[in-house]
Coordinates of C-alpha atoms and ligand atoms in Angstrom, one line a residue:
X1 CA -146.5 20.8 1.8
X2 CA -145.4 18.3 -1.3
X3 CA -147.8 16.5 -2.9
X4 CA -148.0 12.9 -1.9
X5 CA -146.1 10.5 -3.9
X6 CA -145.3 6.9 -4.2
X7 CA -141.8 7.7 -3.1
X8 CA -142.5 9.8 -0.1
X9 CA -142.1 7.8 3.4
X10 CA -139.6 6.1 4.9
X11 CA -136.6 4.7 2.8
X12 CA -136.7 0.9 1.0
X13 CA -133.9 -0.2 3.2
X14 CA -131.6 1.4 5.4
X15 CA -128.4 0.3 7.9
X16 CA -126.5 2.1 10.4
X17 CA -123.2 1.4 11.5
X18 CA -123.0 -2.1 11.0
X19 CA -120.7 -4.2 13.1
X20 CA -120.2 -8.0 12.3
X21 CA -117.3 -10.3 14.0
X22 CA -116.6 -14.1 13.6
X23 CA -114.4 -15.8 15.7
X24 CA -113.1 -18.9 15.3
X25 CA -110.3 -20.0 18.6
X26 CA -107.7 -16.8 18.7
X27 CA -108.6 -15.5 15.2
X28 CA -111.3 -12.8 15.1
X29 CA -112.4 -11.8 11.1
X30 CA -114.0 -8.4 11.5
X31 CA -116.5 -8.8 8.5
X32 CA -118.7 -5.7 8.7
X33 CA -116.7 -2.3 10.6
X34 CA -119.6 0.2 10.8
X35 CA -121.3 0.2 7.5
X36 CA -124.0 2.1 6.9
X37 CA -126.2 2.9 3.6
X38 CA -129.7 3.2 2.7
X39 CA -131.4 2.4 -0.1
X40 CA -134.4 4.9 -1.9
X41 CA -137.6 3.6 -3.3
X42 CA -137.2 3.4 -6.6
X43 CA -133.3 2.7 -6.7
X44 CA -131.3 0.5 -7.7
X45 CA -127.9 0.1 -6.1
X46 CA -124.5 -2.1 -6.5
X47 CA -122.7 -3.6 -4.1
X48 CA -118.9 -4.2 -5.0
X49 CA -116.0 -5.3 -3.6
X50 CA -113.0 -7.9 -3.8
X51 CA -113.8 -11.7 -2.3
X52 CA -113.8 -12.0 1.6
X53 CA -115.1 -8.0 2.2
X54 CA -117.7 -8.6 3.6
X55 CA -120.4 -8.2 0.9
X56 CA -122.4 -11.5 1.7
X57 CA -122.5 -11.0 5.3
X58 CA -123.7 -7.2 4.8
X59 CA -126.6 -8.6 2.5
X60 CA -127.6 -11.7 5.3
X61 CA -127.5 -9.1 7.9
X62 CA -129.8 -6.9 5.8
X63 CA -132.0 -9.6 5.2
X64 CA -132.4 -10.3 9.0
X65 CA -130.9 -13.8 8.4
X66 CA -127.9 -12.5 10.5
X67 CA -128.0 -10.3 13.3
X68 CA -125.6 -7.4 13.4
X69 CA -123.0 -7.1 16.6
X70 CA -123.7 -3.9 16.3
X71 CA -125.9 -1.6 14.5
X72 CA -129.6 -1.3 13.1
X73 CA -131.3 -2.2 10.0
X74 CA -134.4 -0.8 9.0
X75 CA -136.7 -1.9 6.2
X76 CA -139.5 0.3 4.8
X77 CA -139.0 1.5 8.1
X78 CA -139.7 -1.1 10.4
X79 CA -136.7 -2.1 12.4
X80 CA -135.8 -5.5 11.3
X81 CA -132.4 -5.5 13.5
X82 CA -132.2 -6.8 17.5
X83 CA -135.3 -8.8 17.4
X84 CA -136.7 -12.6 18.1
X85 CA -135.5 -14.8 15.2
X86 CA -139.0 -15.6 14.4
X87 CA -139.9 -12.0 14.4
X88 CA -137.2 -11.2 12.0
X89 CA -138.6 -14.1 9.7
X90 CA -142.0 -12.7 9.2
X91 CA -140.7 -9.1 8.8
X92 CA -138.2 -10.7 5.6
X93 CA -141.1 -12.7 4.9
X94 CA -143.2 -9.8 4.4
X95 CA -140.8 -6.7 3.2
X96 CA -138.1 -8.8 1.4
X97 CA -137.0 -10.3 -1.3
X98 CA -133.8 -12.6 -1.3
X99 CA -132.3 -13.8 -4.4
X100 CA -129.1 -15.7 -4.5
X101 CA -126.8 -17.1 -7.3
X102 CA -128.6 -20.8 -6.8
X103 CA -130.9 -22.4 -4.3
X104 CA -133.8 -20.3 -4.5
X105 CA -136.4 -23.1 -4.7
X106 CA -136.6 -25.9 -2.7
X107 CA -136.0 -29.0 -4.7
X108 CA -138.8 -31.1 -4.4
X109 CA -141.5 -28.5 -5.4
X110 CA -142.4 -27.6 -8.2
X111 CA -142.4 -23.6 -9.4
X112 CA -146.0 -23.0 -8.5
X113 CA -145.6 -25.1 -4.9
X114 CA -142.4 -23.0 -4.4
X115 CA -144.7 -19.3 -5.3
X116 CA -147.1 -20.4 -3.0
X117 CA -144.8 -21.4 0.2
X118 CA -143.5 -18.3 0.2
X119 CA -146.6 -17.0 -0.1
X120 CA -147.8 -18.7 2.3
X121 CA -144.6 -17.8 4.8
X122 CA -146.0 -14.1 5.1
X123 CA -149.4 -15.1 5.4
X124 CA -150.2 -13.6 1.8
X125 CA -153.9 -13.6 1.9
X126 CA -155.1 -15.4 -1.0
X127 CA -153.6 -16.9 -3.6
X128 CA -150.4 -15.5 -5.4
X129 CA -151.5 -14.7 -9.2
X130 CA -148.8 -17.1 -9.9
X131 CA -149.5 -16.9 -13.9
X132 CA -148.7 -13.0 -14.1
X133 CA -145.0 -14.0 -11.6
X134 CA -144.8 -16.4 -14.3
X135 CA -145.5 -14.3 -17.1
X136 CA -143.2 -11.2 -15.8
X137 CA -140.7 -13.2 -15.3
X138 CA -140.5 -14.7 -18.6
X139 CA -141.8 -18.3 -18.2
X140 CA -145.0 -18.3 -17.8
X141 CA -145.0 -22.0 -19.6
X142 CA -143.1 -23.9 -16.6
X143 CA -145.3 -23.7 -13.7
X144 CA -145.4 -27.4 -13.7
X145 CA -141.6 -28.0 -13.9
X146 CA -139.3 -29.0 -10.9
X147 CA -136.4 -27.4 -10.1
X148 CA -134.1 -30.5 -11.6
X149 CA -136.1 -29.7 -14.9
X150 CA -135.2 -26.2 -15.1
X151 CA -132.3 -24.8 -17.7
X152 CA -129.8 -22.4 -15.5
X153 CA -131.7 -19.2 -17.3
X154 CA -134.9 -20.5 -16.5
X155 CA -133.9 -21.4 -12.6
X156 CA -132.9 -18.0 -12.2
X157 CA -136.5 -16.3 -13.4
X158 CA -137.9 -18.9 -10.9
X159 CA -136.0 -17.5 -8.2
X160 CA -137.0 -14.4 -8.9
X161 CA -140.7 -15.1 -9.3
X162 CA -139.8 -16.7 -6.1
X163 CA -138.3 -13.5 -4.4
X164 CA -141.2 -11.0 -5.6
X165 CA -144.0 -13.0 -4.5
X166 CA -145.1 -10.9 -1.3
X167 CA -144.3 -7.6 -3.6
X168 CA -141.5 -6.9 -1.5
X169 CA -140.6 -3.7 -0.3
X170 CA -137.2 -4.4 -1.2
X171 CA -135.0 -6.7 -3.5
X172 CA -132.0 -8.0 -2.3
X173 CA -129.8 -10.2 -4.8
X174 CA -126.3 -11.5 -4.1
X175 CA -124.4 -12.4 -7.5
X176 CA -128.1 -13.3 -9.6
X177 CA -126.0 -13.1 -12.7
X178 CA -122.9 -14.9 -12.0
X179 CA -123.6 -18.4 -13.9
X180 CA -125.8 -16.6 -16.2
X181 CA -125.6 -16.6 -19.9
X182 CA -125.2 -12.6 -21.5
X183 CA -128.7 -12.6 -22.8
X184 CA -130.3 -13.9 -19.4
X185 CA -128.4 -11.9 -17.5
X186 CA -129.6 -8.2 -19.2
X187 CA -133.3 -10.0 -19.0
X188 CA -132.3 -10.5 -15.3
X189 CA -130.4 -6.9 -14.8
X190 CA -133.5 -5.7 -16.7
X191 CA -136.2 -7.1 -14.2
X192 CA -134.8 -6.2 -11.4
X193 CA -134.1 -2.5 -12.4
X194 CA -137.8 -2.6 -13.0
X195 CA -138.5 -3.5 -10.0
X196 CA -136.7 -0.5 -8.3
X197 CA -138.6 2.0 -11.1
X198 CA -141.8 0.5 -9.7
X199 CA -141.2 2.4 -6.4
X200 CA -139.3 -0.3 -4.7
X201 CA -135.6 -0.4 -4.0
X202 CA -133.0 -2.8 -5.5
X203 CA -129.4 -3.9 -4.2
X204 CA -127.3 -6.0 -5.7
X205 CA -124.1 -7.7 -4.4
X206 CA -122.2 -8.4 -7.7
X207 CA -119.1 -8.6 -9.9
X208 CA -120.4 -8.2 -12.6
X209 CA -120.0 -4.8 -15.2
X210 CA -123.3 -5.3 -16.9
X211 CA -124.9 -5.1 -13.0
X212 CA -122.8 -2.2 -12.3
X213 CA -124.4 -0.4 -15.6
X214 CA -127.9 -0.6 -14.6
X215 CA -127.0 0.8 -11.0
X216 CA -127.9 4.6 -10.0
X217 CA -124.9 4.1 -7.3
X218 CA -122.3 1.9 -6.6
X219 CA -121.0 1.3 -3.3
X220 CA -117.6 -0.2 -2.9
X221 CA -116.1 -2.6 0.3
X222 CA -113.2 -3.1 1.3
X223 CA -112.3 -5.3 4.3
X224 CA -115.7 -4.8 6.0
X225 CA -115.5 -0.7 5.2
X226 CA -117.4 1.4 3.1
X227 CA -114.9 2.3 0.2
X228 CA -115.4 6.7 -0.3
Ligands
LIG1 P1 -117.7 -11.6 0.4 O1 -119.2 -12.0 0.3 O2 -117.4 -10.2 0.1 O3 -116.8 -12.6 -0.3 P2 -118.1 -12.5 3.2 O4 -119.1 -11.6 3.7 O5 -118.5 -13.9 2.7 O6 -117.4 -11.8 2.0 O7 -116.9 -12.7 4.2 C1 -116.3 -11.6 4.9 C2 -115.3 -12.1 5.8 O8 -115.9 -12.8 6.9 C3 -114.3 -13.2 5.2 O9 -113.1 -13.0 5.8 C4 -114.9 -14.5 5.6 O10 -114.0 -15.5 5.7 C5 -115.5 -14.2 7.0 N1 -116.7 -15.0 7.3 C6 -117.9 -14.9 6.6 N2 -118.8 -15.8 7.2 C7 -118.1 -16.4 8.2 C8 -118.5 -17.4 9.2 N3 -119.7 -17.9 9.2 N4 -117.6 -17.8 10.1 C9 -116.3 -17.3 10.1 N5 -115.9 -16.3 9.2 C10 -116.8 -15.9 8.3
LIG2 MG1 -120.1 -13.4 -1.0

């Protein structure tokens, strides 16, 4: 018997044999052919691979915003995969962070309003500590500001305050750096590794060398495929 640790239990995030088509009249794209991965508490891992391989529909169908053809996803090891859309909701809601290159707030509230509505989508009981977000994030000054009023960096450490709210089990983040400056994106790159060394697990869907660095593992795509 091992002592107990942080990292024992069920993996962050894992998928199994992932199937995603699109059809549109004859043509057929085969996005996702049976890709599976998991990711560890406490790791952080890349996703790479040229445009049109199927990176952002691997990362929607792991965040339950898609639903696999085939296949199962499991986060923290719940089974997020083949259930109600609503179900699916609060399970992301709850377990999972989603950070994307832009629209991670909703325009019209203001970064405190946009903490608290995602608190409030998986029933966070009481109020987020949105002053230690802030603070972790690196803007612990703009609570006030709108979206519009934000500078690219500081949009991007909203996000992210945005996408940790519930403590998520897991991070996912597809390109967070690519209209980032060099110094905001190690800040960034640095957070999010962070994150993972907290006990939670990280993946990022990138291009970028600097994300690649902080990475323990890299997994490759290529035309829907797990690259060995
Ligand atoms: P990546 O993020 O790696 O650039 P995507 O996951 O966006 O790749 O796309 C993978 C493939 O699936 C591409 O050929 C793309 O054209 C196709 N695809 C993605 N989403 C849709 C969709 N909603 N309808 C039709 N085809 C899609
Ligand atoms: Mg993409």
């Amino acid at each position: 018997m091992g002592t107990a640790t942080a990292l024992d239990g069920p993996d962050a995030l894992s998928a199994r044999e992932l199937y995603r088509f699109f059809r549109a009249g004859d043509e057929e794209t085969l996005a996702l052919r049976g890709v599976s991965l998991s990711v560890q508490r406490g790791e952080t891992v890349a996703v790479v691979g040229p445009s049109g391989s199927g990176k952002s529909t691997l990362l929607a169908c792991l965040a339950g915003l898609d639903e696999p053809a085939g296949g199962v996803v499991h986060v923290g090891g719940e089974r997020l995969s083949h259930r109600p859309e609503a179900l699916r909701a609060q399970i992301r809601a709850r377990r999972i962070g989603i950070l994307l290159q832009s629209g991670n707030l909703i325009a019209h509230l203001n970064v405190t309003a946009n903490i608290r509505l995602a608190r409030r989508a998986a029933r966070g009981t009481g109020p987020a500590d949105v002053g230690v977000l802030l603070d972790q994030v690196g803007i612990e000054g703009r609570a006030r500001a709108l979206p519009q009023e934000l500078s690219g960096g500081e949009l991007a450490r909203a996000g992210l305050a945005v996408a940790l709210a519930n403590d998520p089990d897991v991070l996912l983040a597809d390109e967070p750096t690519g209209e980032l400056d060099g110094a905001t994106e190690r800040d960034i790159l640095r957070l999010l590794r962070g994150r993972a060394q907290s006990g939670r697990g990280v993946l990022i869907v990138t291009h970028s060398r600097e994300a690649v660095k902080i990475a323990d593992r890299v997994i490759a795509l290529h035309d829907g495929r797990i690259q060995q």
